[in-house]
CSV table of C-alpha atoms in Angstrom, one decimal:
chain,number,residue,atom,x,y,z
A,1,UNK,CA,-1.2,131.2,42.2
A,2,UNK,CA,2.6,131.4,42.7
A,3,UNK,CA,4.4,130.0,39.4
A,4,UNK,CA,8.1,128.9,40.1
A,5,UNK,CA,10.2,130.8,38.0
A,6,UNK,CA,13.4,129.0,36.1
A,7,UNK,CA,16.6,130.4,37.2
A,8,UNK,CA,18.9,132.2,35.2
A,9,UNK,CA,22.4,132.3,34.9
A,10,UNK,CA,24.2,135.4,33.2
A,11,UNK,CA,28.1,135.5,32.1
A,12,UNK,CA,30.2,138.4,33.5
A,13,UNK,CA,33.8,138.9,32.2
A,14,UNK,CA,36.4,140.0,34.5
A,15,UNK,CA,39.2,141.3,33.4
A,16,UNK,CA,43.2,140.3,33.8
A,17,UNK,CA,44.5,141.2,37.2
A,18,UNK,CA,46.4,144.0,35.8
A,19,UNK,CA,46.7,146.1,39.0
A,20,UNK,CA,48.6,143.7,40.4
A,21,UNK,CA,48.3,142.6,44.5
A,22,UNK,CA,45.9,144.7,46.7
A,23,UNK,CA,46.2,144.1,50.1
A,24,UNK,CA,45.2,147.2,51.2
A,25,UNK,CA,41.2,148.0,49.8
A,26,UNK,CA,38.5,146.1,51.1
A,27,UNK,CA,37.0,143.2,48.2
A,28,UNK,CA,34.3,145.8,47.6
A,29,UNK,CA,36.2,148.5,47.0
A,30,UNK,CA,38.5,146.9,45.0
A,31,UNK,CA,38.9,147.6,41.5
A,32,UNK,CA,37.9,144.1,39.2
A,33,UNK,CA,41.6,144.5,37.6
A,34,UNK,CA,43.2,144.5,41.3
A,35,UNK,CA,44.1,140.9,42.3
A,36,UNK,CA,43.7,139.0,46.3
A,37,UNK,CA,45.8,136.6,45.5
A,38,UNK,CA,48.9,136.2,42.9
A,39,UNK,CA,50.7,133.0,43.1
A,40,UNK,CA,53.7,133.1,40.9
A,41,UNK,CA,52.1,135.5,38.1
A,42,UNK,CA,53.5,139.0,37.8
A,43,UNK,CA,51.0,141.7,36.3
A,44,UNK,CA,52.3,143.6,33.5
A,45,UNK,CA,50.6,147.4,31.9
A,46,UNK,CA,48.4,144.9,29.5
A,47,UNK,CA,49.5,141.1,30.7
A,48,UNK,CA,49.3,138.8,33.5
A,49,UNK,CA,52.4,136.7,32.9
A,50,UNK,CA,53.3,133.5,34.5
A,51,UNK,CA,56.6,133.2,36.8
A,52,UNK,CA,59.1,131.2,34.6
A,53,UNK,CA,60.2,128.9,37.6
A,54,UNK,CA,63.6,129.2,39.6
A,55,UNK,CA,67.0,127.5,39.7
A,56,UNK,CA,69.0,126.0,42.6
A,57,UNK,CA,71.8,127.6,43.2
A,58,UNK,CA,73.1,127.1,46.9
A,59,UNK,CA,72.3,124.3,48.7
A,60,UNK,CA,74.2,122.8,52.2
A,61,UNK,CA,73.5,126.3,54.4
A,62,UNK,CA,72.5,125.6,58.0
A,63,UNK,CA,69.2,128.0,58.2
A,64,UNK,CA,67.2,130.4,55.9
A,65,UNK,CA,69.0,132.5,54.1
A,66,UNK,CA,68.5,136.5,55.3
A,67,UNK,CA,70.6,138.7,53.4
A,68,UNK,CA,72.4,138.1,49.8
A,69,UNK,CA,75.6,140.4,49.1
A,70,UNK,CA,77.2,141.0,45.8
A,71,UNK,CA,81.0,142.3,45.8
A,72,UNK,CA,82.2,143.7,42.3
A,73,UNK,CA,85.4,145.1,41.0
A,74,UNK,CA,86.9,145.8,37.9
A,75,UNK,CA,88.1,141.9,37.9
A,76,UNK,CA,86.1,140.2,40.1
A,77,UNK,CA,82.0,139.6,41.3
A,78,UNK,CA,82.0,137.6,44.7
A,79,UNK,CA,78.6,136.6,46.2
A,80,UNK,CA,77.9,136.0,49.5
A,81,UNK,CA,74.7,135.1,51.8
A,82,UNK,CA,74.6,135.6,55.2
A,83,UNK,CA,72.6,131.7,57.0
A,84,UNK,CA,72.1,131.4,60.7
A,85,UNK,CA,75.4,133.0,62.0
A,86,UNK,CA,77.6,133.1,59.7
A,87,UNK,CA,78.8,134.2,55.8
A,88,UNK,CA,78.9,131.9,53.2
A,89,UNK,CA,80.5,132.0,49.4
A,90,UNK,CA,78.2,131.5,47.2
A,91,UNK,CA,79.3,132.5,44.0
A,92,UNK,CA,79.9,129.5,42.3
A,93,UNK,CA,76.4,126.8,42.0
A,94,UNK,CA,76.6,123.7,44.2
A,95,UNK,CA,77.0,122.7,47.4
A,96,UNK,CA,78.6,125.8,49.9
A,97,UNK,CA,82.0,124.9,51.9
A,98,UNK,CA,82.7,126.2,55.1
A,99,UNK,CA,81.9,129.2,56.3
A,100,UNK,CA,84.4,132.3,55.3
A,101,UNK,CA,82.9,134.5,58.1
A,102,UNK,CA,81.5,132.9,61.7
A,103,UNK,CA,80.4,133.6,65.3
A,104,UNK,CA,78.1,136.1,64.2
A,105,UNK,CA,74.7,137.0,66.4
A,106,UNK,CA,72.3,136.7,63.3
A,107,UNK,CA,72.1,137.2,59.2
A,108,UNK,CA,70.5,140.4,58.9
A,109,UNK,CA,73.0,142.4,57.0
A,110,UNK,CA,72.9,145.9,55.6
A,111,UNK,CA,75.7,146.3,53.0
A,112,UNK,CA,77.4,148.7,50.1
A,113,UNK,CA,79.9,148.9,47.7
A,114,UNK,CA,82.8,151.4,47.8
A,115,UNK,CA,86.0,151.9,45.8
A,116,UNK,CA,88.7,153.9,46.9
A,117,UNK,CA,92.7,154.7,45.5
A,118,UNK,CA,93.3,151.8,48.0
A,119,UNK,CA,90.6,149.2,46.3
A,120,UNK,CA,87.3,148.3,46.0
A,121,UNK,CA,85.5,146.9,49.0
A,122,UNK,CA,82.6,145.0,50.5
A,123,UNK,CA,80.8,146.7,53.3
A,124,UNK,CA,78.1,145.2,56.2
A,125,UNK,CA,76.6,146.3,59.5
A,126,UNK,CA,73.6,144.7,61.5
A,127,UNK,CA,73.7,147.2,64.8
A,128,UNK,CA,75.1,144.0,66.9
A,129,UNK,CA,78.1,142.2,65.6
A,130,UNK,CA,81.2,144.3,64.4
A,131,UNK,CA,81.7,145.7,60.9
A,132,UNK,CA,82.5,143.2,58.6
A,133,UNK,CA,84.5,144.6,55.7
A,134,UNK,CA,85.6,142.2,52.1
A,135,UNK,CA,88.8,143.7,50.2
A,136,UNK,CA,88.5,141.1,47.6
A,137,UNK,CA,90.4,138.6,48.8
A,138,UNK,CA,89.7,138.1,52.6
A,139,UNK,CA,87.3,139.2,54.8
A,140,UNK,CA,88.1,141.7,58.0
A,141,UNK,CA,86.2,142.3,60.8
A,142,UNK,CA,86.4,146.5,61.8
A,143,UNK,CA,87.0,148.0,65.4
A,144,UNK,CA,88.5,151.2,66.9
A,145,UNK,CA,91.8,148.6,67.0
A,146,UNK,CA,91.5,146.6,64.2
A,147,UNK,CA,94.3,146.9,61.1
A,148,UNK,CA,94.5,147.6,58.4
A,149,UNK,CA,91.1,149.2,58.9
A,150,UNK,CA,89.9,150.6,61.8
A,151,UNK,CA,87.0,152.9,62.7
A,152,UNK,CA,87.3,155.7,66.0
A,153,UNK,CA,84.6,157.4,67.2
A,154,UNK,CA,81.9,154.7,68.1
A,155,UNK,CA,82.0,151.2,68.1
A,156,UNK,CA,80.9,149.5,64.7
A,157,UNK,CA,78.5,147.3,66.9
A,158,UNK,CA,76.3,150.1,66.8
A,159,UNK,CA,75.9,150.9,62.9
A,160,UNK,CA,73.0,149.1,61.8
A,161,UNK,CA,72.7,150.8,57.8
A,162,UNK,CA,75.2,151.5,55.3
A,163,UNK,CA,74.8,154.1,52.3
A,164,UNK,CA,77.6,155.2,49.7
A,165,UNK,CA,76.8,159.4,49.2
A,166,UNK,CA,79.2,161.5,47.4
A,167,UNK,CA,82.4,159.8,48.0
A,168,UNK,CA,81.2,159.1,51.8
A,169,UNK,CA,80.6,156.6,53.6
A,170,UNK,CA,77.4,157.3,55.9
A,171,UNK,CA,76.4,154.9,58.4
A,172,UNK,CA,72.7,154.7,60.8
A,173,UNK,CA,73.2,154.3,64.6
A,174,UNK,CA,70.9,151.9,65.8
A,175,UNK,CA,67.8,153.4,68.2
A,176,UNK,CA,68.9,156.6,67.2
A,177,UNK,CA,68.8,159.6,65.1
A,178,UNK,CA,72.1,159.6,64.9
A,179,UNK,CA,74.3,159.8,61.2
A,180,UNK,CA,77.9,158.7,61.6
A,181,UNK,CA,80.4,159.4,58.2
A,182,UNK,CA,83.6,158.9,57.3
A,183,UNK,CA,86.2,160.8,55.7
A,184,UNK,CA,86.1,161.5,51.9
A,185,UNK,CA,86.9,158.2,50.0
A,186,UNK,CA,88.1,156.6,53.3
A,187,UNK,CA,86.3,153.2,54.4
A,188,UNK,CA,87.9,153.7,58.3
A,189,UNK,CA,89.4,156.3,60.1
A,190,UNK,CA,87.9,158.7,62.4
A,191,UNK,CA,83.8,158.6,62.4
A,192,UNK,CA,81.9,162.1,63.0
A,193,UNK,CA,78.4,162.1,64.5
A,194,UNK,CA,75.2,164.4,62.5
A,195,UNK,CA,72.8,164.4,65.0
A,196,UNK,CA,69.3,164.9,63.5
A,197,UNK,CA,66.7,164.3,66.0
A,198,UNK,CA,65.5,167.9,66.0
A,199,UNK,CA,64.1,167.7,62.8
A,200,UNK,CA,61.8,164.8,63.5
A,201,UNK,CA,58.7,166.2,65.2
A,202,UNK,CA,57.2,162.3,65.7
A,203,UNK,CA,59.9,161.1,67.2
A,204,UNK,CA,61.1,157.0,66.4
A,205,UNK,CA,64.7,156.8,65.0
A,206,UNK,CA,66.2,156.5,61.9
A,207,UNK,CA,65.4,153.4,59.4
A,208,UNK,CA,67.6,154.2,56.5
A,209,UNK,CA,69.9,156.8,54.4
A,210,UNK,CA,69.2,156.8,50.8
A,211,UNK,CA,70.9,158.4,47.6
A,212,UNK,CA,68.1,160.0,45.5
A,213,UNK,CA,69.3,161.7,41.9
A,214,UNK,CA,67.2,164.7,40.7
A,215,UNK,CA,67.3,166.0,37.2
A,216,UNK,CA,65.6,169.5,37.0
A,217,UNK,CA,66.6,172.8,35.7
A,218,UNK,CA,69.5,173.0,38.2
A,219,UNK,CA,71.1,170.0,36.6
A,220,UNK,CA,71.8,166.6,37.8
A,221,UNK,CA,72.0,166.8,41.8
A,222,UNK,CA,72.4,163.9,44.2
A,223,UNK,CA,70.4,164.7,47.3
A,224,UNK,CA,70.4,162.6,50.9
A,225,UNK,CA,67.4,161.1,52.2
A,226,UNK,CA,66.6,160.1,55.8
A,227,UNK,CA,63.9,157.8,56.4
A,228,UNK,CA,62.4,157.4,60.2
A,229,UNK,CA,60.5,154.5,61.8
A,230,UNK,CA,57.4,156.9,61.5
A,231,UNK,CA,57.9,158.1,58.1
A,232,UNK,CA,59.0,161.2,58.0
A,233,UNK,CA,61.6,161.9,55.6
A,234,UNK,CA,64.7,164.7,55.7
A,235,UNK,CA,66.1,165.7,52.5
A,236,UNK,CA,69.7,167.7,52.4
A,237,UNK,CA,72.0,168.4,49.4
A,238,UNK,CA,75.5,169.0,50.1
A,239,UNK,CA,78.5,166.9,50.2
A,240,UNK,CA,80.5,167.6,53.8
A,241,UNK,CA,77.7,167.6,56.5
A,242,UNK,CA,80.5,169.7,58.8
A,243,UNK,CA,80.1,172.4,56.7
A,244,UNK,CA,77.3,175.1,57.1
A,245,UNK,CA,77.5,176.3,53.7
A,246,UNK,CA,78.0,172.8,51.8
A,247,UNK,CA,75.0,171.2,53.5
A,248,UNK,CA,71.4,172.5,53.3
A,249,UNK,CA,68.5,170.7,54.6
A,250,UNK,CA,66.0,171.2,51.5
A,251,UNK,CA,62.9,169.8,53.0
A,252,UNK,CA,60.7,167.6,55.4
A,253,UNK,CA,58.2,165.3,54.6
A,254,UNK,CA,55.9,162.5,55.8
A,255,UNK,CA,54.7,159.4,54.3
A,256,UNK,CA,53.4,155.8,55.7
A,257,UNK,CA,55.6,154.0,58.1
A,258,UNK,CA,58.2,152.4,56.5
A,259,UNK,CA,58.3,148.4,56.4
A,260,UNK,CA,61.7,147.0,58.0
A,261,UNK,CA,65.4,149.0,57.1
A,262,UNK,CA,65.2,147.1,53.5
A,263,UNK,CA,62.5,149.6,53.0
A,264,UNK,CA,63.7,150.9,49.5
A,265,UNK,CA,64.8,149.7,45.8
A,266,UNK,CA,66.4,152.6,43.6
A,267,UNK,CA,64.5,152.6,40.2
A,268,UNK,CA,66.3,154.6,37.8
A,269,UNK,CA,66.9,158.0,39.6
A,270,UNK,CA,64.5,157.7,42.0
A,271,UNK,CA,63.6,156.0,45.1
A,272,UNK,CA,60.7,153.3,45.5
A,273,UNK,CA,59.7,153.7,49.3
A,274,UNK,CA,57.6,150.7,50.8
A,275,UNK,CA,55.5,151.7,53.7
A,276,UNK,CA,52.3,151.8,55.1
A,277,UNK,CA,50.1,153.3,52.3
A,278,UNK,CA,52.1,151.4,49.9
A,279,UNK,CA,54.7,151.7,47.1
A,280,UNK,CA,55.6,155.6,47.1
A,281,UNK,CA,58.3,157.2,44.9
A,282,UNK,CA,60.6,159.5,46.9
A,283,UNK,CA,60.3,162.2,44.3
């Protein structure tokens, strides 16, 4: 005789999602504090907190918005976000005017900061349009021909990624593993090529130069980092790359692909790398 058992229910805490987003393990493999979904929450070393909303800022630009850049000087902070094909001032809330830069082929920017004895200036590339460079007041676009600034060497259509090293302006050569840089302290004049594709043994091109700070036993050193579309990575120290004996390569790694040429946040001294395999600190 079969008796029909009653069913039973039993309680199972799980805890807070504290691992934050995995979208990388299989639900099985998991861990219970890894979460599959986070809308507006951000997880915290003991806390789940809840996003504390947003605040409209700019409203009136013609598409989505694809790159925000922040000019600052000693008197002065000037935003501006690059919507559909053209630069807009956004510094102040409300409704944006018209546009202060236009005719551009799309919104994906790359940018930096630089000062120099002649000013501090605003600096953006997207490996299609020419340079476009902010002084503060006005907003210049930068050819071999172009005044006051002017860049020789190769055109400005082709720099794609901008990084500030040492007093240097370095710039990435789109589809290539090619570095362009500038004279010390100088945002134009004459541009000399570092070519670098022997050192990358899976071929790709270049994503991305970063500025990674080390603090060991040698002291404080700023070293520069090459990123490629296959994740290798070239490390040098050195501040004049025409110089044997002023620029070393220090070492070659690889990681996960990167994801995109906004593949990196700076976090203190070091480098936050997102890729493949996840968030990866450079050191």
């Amino acid at each position: 005789m079969l008796v029909r058992q009653q069913a039973r229910s039993k309680s199972l805490s799980s805890p807070a999602p504290i691992g934050g987003l995995n979208a990388r393990d299989a639900l099985a493999a998991m861990p219970p504090n890894d979460a599959v979904t986070l809308d507006n929450m951000f997880p915290t070393p003991t806390s789940v907190d809840l996003r504390n909303g947003y605040q409209l800022w700019a409203w009136g630009l013609p598409a989505d918005v694809e790159s925000l850049m922040a000019y600052r000087s000693a008197t002065a902070t000037k935003g501006f976000a690059a919507s559909g094909t053209a630069f807009y001032d956004v510094t102040v809330q409300g409704a944006v005017g018209a546009p202060v830069v236009t005719g551009l082929a799309n919104a994906r920017w790359q940018h930096v900061n630089m000062g120099t004895p002649g000013g501090q200036f605003l600096y953006c590339v997207n490996g299609t349009d020419s340079a476009q460079i902010y002084n503060g007041t006005a907003w210049q676009q930068v050819t071999a021909i172009s005044a006051p600034i002017a860049i020789t060497g190769i055109a400005t259509t082709s720099l794609i990624h901008a990084n500030l090293y040492k007093n240097r302006l370095f710039f990435v050569e789109k589809s290539s593993f090619s570095i362009w840089y500038l004279p010390l302290n100088q945002v134009g004049g004459a541009a000399t090529e570092l070519d670098l594709s022997p050192l990358f043994k899976m071929g790709g091109y270049l994503m991305a130069m970063v500025t990674w700070t080390i603090d060991n036993a040698n002291g404080v050193n700023e070293y520069a980092g090459f990123i490629s579309s296959e994740g290798e990575v070239v490390i040098y120290l050195g501040s004049d790359p025409s110089s044997a004996d002023n620029w070393q390569i220090q070492g070659v790694f690889h990681m996960g692909r990167p994801v995109g040429r906004r593949c990196f946040v700076k976090v203190g001294s070091d480098i936050i790398i997102i890729c493949a395999d996840g968030f990866y600190p450079l050191s």
